[in-house]
Every structure is written in structure tokens, then in C-alpha cells.
PDB file of C-alpha atoms in Angstrom:
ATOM      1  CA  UNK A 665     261.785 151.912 -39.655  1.00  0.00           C
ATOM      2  CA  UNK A 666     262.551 155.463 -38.054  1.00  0.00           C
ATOM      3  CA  UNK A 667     264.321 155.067 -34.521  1.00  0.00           C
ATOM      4  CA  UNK A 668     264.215 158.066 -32.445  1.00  0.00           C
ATOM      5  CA  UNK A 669     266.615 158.932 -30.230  1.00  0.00           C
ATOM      6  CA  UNK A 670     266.327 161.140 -27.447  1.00  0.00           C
ATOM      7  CA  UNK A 671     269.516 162.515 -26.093  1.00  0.00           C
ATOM      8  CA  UNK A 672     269.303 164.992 -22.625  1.00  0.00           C
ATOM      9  CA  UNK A 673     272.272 167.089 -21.724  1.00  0.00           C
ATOM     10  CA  UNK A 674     273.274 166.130 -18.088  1.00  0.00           C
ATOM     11  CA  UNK A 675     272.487 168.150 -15.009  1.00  0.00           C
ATOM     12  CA  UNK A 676     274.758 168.589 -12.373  1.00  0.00           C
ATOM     13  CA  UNK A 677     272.981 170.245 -10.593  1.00  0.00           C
ATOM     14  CA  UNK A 678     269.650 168.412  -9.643  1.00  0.00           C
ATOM     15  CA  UNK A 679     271.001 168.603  -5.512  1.00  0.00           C
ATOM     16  CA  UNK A 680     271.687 171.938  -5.379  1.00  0.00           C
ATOM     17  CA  UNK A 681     268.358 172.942  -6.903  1.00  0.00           C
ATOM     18  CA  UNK A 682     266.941 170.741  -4.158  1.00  0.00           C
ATOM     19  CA  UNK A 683     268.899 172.174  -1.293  1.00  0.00           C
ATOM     20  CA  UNK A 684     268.212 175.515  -2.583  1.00  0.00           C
ATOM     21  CA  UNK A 685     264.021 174.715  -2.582  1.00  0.00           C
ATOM     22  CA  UNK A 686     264.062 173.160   1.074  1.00  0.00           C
ATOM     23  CA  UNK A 687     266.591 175.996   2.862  1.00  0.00           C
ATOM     24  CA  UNK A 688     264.541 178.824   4.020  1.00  0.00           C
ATOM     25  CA  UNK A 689     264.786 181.940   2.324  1.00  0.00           C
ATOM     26  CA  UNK A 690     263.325 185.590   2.044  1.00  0.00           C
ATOM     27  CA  UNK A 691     260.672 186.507   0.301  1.00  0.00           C
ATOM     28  CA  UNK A 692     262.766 188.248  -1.777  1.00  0.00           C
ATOM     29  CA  UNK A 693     264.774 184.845  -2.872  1.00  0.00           C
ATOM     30  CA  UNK A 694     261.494 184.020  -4.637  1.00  0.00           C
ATOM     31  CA  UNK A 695     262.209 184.942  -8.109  1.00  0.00           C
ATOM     32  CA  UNK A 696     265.996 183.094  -7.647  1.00  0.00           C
ATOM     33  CA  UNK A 697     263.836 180.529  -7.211  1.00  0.00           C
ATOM     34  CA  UNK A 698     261.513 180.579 -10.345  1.00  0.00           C
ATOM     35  CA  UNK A 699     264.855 181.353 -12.444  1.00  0.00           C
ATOM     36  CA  UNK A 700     266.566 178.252 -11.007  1.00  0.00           C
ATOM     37  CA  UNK A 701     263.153 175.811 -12.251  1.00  0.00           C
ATOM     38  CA  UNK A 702     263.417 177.860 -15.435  1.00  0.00           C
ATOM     39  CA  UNK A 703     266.788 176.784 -15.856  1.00  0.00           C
ATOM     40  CA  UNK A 704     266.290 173.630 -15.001  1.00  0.00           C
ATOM     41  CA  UNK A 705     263.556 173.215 -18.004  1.00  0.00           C
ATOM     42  CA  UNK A 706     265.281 174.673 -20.135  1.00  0.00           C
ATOM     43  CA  UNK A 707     268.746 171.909 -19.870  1.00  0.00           C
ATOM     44  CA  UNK A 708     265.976 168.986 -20.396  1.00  0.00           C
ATOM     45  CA  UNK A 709     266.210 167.603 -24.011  1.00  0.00           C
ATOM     46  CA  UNK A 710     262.502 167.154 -23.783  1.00  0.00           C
ATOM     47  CA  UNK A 711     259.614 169.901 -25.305  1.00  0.00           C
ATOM     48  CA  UNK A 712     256.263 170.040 -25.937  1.00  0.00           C
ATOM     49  CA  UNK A 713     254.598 170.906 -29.315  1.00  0.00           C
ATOM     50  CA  UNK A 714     253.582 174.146 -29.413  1.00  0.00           C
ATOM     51  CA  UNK A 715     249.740 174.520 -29.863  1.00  0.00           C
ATOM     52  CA  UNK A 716     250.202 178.092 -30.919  1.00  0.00           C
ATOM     53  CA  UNK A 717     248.956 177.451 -34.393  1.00  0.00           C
ATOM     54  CA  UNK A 718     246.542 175.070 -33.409  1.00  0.00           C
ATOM     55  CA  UNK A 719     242.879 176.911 -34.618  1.00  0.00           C
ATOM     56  CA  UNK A 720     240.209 177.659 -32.250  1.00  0.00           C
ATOM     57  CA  UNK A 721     237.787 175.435 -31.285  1.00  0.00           C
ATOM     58  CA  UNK A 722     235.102 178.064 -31.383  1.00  0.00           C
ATOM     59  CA  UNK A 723     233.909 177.275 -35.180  1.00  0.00           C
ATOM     60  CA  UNK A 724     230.941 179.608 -34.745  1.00  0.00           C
ATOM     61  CA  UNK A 725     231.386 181.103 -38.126  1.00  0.00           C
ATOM     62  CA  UNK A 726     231.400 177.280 -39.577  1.00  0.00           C
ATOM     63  CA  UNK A 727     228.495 176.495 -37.741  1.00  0.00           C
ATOM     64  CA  UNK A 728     226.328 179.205 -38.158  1.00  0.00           C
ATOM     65  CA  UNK A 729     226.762 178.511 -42.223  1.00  0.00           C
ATOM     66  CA  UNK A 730     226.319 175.187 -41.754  1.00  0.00           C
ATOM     67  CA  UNK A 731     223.010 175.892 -39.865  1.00  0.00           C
ATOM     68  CA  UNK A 732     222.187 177.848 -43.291  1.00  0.00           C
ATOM     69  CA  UNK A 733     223.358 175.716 -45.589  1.00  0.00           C
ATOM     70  CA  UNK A 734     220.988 173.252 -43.909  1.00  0.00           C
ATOM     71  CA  UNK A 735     217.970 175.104 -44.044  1.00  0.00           C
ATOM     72  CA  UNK A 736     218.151 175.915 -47.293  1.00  0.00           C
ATOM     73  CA  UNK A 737     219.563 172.653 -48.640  1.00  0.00           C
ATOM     74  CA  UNK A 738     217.246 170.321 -51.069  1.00  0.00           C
ATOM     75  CA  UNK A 739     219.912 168.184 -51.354  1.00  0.00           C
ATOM     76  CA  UNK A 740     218.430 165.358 -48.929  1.00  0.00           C
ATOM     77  CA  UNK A 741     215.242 163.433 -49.794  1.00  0.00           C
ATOM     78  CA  UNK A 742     212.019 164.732 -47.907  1.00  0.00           C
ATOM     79  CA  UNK A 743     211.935 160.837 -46.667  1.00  0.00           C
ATOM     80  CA  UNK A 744     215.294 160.599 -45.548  1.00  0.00           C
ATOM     81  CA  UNK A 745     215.586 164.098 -44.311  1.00  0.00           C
ATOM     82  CA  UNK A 746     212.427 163.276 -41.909  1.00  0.00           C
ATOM     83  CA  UNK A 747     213.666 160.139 -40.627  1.00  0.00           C
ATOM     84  CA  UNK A 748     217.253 161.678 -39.800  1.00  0.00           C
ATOM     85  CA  UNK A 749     215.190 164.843 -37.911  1.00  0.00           C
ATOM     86  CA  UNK A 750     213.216 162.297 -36.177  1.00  0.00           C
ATOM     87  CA  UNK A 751     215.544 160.161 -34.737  1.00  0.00           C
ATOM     88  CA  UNK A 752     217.808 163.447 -33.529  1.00  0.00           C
ATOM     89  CA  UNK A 753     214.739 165.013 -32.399  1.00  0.00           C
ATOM     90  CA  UNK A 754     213.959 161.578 -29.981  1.00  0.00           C
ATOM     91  CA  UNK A 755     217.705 161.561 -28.878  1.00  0.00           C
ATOM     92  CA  UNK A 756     217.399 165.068 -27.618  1.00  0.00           C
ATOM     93  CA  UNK A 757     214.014 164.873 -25.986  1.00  0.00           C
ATOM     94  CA  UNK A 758     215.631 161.830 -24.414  1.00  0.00           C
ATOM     95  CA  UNK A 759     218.590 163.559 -23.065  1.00  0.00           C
ATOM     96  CA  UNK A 760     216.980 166.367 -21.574  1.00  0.00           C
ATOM     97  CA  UNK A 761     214.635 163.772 -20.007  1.00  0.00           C
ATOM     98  CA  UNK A 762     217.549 162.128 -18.145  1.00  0.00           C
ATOM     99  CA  UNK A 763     218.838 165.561 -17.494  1.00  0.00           C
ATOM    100  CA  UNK A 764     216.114 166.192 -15.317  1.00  0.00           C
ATOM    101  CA  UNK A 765     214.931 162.786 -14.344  1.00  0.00           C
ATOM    102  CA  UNK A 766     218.483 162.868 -12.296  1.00  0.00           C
ATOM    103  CA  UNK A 767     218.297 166.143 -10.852  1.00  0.00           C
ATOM    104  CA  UNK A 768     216.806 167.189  -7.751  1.00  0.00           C
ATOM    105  CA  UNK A 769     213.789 169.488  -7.466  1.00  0.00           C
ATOM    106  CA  UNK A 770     214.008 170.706 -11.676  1.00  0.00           C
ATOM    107  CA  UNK A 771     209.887 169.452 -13.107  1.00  0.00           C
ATOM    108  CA  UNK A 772     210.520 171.532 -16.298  1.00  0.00           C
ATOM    109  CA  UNK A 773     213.009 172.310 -19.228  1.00  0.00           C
ATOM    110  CA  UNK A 774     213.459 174.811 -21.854  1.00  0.00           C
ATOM    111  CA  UNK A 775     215.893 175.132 -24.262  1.00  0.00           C
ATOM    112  CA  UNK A 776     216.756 177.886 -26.551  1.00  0.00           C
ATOM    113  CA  UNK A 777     219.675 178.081 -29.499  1.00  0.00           C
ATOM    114  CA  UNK A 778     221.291 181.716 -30.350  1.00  0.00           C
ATOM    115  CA  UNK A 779     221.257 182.501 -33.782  1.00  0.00           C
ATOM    116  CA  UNK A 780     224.357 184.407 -34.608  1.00  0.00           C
ATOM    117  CA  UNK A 781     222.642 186.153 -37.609  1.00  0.00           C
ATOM    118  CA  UNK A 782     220.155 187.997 -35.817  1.00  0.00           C
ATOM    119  CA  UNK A 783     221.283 187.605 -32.411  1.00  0.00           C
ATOM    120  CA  UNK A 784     217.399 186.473 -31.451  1.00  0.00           C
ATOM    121  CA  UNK A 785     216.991 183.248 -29.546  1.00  0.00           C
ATOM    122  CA  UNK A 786     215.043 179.878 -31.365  1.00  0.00           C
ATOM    123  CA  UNK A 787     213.251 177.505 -29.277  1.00  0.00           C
ATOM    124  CA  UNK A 788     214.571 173.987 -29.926  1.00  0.00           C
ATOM    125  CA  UNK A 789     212.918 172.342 -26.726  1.00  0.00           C
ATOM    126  CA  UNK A 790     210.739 171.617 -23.831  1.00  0.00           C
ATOM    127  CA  UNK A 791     210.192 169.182 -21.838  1.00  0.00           C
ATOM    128  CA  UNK A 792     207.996 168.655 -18.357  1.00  0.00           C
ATOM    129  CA  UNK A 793     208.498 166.026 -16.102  1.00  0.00           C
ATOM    130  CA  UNK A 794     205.521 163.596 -15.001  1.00  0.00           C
ATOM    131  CA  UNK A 795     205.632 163.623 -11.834  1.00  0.00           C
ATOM    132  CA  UNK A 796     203.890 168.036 -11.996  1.00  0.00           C
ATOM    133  CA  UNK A 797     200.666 167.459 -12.747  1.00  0.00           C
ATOM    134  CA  UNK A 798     198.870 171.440 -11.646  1.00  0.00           C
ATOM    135  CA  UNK A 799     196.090 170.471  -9.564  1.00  0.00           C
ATOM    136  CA  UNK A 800     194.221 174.465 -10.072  1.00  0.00           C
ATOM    137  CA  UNK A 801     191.608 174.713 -12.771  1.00  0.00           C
ATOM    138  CA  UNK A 802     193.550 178.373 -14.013  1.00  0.00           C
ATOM    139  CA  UNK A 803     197.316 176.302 -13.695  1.00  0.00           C
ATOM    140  CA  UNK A 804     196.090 173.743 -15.739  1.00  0.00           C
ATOM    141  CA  UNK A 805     194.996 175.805 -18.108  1.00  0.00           C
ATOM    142  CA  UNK A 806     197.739 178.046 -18.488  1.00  0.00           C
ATOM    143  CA  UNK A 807     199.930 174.802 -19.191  1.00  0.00           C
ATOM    144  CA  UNK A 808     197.490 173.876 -21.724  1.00  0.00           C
ATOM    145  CA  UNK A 809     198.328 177.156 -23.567  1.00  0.00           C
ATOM    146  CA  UNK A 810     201.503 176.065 -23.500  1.00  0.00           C
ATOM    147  CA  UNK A 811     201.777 172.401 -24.617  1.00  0.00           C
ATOM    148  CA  UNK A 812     198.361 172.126 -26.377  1.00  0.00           C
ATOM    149  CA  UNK A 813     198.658 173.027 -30.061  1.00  0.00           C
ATOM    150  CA  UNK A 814     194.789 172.664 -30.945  1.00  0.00           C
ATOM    151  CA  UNK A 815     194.198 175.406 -28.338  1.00  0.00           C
ATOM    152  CA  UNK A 816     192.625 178.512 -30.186  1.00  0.00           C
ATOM    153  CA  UNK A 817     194.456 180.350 -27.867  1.00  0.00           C
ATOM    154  CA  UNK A 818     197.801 178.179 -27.705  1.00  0.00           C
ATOM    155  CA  UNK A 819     200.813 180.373 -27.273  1.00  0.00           C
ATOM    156  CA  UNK A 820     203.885 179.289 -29.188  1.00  0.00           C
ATOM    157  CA  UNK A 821     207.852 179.855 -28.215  1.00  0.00           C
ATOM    158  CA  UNK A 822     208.492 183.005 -30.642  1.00  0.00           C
ATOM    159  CA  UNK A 823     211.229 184.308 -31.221  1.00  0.00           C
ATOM    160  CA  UNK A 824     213.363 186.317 -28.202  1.00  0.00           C
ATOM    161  CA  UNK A 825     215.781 189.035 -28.153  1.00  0.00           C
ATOM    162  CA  UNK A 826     218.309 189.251 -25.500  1.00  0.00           C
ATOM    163  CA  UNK A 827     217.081 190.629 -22.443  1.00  0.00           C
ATOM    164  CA  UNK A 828     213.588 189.315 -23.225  1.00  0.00           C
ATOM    165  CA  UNK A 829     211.876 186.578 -21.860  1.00  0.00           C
ATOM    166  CA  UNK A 830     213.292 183.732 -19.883  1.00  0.00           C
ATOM    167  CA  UNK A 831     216.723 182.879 -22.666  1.00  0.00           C
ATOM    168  CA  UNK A 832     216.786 186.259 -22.999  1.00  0.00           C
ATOM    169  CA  UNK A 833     217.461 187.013 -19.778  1.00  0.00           C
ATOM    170  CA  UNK A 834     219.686 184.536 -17.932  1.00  0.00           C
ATOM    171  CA  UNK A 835     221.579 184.342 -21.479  1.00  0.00           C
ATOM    172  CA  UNK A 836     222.281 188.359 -20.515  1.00  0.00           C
ATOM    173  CA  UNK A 837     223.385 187.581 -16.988  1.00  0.00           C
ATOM    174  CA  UNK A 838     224.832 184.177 -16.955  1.00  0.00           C
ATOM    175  CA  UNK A 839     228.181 182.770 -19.016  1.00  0.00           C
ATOM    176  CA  UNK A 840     229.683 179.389 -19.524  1.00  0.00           C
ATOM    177  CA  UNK A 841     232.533 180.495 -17.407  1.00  0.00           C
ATOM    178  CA  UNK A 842     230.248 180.483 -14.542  1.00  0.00           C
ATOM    179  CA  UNK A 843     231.133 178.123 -11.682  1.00  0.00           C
ATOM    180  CA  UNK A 844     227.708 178.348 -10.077  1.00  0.00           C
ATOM    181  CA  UNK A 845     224.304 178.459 -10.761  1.00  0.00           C
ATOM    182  CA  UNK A 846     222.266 181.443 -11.109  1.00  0.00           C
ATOM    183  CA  UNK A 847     218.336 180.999  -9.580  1.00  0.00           C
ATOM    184  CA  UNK A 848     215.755 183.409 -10.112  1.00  0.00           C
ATOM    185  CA  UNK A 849     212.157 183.383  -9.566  1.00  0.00           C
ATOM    186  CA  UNK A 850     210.182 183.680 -12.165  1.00  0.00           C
ATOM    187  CA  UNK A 851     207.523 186.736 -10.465  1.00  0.00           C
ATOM    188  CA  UNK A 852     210.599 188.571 -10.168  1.00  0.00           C
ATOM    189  CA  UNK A 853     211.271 188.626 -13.561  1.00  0.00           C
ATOM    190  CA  UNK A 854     207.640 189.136 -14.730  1.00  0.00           C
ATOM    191  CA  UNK A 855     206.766 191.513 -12.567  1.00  0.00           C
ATOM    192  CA  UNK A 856     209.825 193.515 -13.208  1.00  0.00           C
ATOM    193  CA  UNK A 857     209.076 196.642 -15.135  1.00  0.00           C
ATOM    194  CA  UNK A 858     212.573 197.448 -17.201  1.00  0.00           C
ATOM    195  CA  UNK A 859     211.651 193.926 -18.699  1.00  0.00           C
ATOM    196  CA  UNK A 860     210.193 193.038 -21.883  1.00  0.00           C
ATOM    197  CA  UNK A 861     206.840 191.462 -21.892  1.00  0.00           C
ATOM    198  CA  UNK A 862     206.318 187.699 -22.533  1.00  0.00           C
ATOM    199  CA  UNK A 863     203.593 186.453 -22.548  1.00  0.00           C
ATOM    200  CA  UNK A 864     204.890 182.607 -22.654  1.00  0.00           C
ATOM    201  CA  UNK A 865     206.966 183.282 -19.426  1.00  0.00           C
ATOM    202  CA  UNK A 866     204.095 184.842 -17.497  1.00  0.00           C
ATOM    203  CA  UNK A 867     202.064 181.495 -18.637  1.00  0.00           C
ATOM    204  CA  UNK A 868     205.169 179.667 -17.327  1.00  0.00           C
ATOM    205  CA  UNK A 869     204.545 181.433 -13.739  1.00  0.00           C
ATOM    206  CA  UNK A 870     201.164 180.916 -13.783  1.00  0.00           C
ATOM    207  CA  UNK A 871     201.136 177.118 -14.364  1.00  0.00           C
ATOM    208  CA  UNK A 872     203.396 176.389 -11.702  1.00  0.00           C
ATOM    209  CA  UNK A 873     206.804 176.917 -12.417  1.00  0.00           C
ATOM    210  CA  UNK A 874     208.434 179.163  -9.736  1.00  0.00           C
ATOM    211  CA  UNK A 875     211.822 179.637 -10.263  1.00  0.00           C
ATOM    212  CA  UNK A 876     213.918 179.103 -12.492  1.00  0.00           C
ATOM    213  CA  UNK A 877     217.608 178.287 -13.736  1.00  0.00           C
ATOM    214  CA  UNK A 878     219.482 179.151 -16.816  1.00  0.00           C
ATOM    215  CA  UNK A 879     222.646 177.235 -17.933  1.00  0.00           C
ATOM    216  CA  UNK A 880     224.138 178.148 -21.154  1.00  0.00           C
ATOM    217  CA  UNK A 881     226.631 176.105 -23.774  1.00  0.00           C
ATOM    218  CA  UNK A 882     229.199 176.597 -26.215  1.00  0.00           C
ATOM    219  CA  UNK A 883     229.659 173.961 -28.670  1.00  0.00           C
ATOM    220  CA  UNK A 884     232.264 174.605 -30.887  1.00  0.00           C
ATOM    221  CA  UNK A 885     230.638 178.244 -31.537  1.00  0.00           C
ATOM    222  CA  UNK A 886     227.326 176.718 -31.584  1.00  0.00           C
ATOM    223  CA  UNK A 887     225.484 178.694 -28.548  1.00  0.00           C
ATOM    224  CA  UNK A 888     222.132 178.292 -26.131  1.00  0.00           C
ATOM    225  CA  UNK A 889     220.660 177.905 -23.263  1.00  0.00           C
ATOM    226  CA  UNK A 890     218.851 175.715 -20.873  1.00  0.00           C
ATOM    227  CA  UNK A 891     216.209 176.726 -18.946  1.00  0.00           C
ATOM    228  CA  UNK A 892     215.683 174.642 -15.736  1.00  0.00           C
ATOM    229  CA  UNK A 893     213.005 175.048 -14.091  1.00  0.00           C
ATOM    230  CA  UNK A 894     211.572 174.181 -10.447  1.00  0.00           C
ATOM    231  CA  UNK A 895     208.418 174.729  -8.523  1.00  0.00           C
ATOM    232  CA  UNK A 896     208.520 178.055  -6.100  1.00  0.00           C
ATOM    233  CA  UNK A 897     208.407 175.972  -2.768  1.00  0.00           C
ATOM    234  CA  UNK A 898     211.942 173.835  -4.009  1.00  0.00           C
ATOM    235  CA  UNK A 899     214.720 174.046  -1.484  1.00  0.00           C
ATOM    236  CA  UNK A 900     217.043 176.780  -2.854  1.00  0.00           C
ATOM    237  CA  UNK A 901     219.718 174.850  -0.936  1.00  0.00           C
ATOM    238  CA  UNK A 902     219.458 171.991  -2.644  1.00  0.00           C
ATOM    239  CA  UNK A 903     219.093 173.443  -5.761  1.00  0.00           C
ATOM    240  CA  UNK A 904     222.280 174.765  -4.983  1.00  0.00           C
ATOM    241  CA  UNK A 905     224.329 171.630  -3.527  1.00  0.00           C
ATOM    242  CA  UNK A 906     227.395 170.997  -5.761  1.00  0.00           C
ATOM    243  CA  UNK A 907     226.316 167.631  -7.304  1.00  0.00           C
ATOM    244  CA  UNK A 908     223.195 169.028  -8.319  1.00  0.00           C
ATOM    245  CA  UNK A 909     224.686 172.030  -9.854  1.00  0.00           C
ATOM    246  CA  UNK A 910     227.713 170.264 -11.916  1.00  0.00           C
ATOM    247  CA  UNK A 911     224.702 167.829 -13.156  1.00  0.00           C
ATOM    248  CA  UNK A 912     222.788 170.933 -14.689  1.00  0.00           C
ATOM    249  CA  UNK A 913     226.254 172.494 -16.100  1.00  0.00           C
ATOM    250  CA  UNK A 914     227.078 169.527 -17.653  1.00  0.00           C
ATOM    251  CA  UNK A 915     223.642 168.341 -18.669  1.00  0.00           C
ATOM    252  CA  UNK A 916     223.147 171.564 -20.761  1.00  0.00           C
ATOM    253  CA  UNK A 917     226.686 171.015 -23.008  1.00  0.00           C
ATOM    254  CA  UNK A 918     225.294 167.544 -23.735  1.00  0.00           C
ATOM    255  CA  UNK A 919     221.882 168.842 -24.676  1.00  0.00           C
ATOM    256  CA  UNK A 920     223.684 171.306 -26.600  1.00  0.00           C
ATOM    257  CA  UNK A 921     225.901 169.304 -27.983  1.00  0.00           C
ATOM    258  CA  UNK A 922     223.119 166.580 -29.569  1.00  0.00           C
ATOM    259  CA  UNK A 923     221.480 169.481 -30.916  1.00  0.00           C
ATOM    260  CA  UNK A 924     224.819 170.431 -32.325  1.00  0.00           C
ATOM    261  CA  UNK A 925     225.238 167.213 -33.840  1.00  0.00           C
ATOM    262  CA  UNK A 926     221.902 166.861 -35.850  1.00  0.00           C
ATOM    263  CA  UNK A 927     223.486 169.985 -37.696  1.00  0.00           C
ATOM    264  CA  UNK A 928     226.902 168.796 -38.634  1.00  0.00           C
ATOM    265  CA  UNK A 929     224.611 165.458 -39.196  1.00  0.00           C
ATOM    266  CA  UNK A 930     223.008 167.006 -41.375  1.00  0.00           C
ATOM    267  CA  UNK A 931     225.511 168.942 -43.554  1.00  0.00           C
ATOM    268  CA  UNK A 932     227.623 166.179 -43.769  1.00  0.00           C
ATOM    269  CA  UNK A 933     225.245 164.438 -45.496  1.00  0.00           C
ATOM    270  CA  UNK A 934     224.072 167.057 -47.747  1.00  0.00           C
ATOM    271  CA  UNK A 935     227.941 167.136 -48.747  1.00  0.00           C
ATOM    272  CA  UNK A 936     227.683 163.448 -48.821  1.00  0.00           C
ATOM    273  CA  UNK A 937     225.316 163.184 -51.750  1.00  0.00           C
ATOM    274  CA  UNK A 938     226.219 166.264 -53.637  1.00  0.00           C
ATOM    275  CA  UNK A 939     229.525 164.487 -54.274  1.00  0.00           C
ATOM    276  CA  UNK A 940     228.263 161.090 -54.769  1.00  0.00           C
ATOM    277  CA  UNK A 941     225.908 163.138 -57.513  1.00  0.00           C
ATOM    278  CA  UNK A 942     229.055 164.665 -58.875  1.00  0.00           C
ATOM    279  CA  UNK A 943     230.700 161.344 -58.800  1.00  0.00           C
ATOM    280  CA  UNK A 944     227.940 159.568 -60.973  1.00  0.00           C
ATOM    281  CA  UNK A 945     226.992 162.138 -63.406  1.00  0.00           C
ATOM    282  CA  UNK A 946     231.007 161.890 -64.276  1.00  0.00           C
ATOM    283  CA  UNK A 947     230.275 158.216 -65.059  1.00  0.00           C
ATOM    284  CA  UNK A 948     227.544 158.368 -67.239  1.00  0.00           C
ATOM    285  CA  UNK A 949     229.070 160.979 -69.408  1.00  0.00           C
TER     286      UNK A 949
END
């Protein structure tokens, strides 16, 4: 049994640091001030570890390998492998779904992951809500170009560059430092000559969805982006109000986050069974 003992070095002078705080003084007296709390600390017996050596939390070069070492992995049986994508793939459809179930005015959701190798954007995600249904024969059909994979003429999320398309885009203007929401609509951006052409965004205009929102994450060095999305006649006020705003913030680390998690999922069980192989094949011999 280890007893610790904690031993402080007394301070005489707690009243006249308190005397000195509540008697007026000049502007000038402030730094007497700061030296006198300084001193204070530093006659305490009590200190804080230092984190100084603690290592970042932004693992991007980790998880950009393990994003490799999962794609290229035939470690995991095509049975198991399919049930574990499945189930992650449910869980984030499910999350966004609640994401924008709970939020006011957002019908529509897009999300994108960076890829630090090529510094293009993958599509992971989207999701419309139920209650959008286009009523116009041309809106429906543009959505159809979008959701529909039997259409001939079906248009699939492609890669995108930065500055192109919708990830592209906000991902240029927009950080997770950001304390508010950036809204654009989505003619604006289309019609905006010094942008790339997409053609999946200009579909995304013409089936209904007017403006749009984009939220990105940071998960441990695994980046993306949300795309929220809202019909052009939605209250930009409301859009804006604070509880609605923090909702979308936070809503797009936990959908980055799950999608984070079927990676390090993944590679943990990859690792998992390559030992366990390892393991056995020492047996036998």
C-alpha cells in the first residue's frame, strides 16, 4: 500500500493578496496584480501533469493507412466482411436520418470523406427525407437521376476536387473552427462561372433542393463533410437560430465519427485474425 502525502508550504499572505485585488488601483497596477496570482500558484504544493508530451489527437497519418490497409486487406472473409459493412452502413444511414429528422427546415443530406492521398472528395452518403416528395414532372425526374440506379441516364457521386461541386466548395470556405453556419444557395453556386461544372449539383438544384449547408468534421485526422440541404423557400432565420445550428455542427462529427469507426472496425479486425493466424500456425508446427 503506497500512501501519498501531500504537504503545501503555508501562505501568509492569502489577506493581503485579497486586500490588494478589492482596493482600487491604476491601470498600471495591473501586471502587480498578475505577478501577485503568479506567486500565489507558484507557493501551492499542488501541479498539474504536464500534457506537453501527450501526442496529437489528429492521427490522420494512422487513419489514412488504415483506410488503405482496409481496402486492400483479404484478411476478412467475404461473408463476414459484408455483414460488418452492412450493419455500419445501417448505423450511419440511421444517424444521418435522426440528424435531419430533428432539424428544422434540412429535407436532404450529403456526405463526402477527404481522401488525404489525392486530396479528392469520396461520397460515403445521402439521404432524403420523406416528407419532399417534387410534385413537377422535370423535378421528379432530375431526382430520379439521382437516386435511381437502373436509370440509363443515372448520374453517380464521382469523385470531387476541392473547389468543385457542392464538398468541394463549402469544404474550401468553411472549417471546423467555425462557430456558425455557412448557407448558400445552390443557383448561386451553379450559375457561378469561376466554378467547376457538376453535373450532380445542377441535378440537385433542379429537383428541389435550394440551398444548401456544409458542415465539416475532424475525427482524429479522419476528414469530411456534410452537406445539408433545404428547399429555396426555408426561413434563412431559422436555419440560422442557435439550436438548429449546434444540432447540424454536432450532427456532422457524429456522422463522421460512425463512418470513422467502421474503419478502425475494420482494421482492428483484420489485425485481429492475422494474429490469431499467426497464433495457430505456431501450434500446429
Amino acid at each position: 500500500l503506497h500512501i501519498i502525502t501531500m504537504q503545501s508550504t503555508p501562505v501568509n499572505n492569502d489577506n493581503d493578496v485579497e486586500q490588494q485585488l478589492q482596493s482600487p488601483s491604476s491601470p498600471a497596477d495591473g501586471n502587480e496584480v498578475s505577478s501577485i496570482h503568479k506567486q500565489h500558484r507558484r507557493q501551492s504544493s499542488f501541479r498539474f501533469p504536464s500534457v506537453s508530451g501527450r501526442s496529437s489527437v489528429h492521427d490522420t497519418t494512422i487513419i489514412s493507412s488504415l483506410r488503405q490497409s482496409v481496402a486492400d486487406c483479404e484478411q476478412v472473409d467475404e461473408a463476414q466482411d459484408s455483414q460488418t459493412t452492412s450493419a455500419y452502413e445501417s448505423l450511419l444511414q440511421k444517424t444521418i436520418q435522426n440528424a435531419c429528422n430533428s432539424a428544422f427546415g434540412i429535407i436532404g443530406a450529403d456526405v463526402w470523406l477527404y481522401d488525404e492521398i489525392d486530396w479528392s472528395f469520396q461520397h460515403a452518403a445521402y439521404y432524403r427525407h420523406n416528407i419532399y416528395k417534387p410534385k413537377g414532372s422535370a423535378e421528379k425526374y432530375a431526382l430520379a437521376r439521382i437516386e435511381d440506379t437502373n436509370l440509363r441516364d443515372y448520374v453517380p457521386p464521382t469523385r470531387q476536387i476541392p473547389g468543385s461541386g457542392l464538398a468541394g466548395y463549402f469544404f474550401s470556405i468553411c472549417s471546423t473552427h467555425d462557430r456558425t453556419n455557412t448557407w448558400r444557395e445552390v443557383r448561386a453556386i451553379t450559375s457561378d462561372p469561376d466554378q467547376p461544372p457538376d453535373e450532380r449539383t445542377k441535378l440537385l438544384e433542379m429537383c428541389g433542393y435550394g440551398r444548401a449547408c456544409g458542415v465539416p468534421f475532424d475525427i482524429r485526422g479522419y476528414r469530411g463533410i456534410v452537406i445539408y440541404l433545404a428547399r429555396q423557400s426555408a426561413d434563412h432565420n431559422q436555419l440560422s437560430e442557435v439550436a438548429n445550428e449546434i444540432h447540424l455542427r454536432v450532427s456532422a462529427d457524429l456522422i463522421g465519427a460512425v463512418s470513422c469507426s467502421s474503419i478502425t472496425s475494420a482494421a482492428s479486425i483484420n489485425a485481429k485474425n492475422t494474429r490469431n493466424a499467426k497464433t495457430l500456425s505456431r501450434v500446429r508446427v
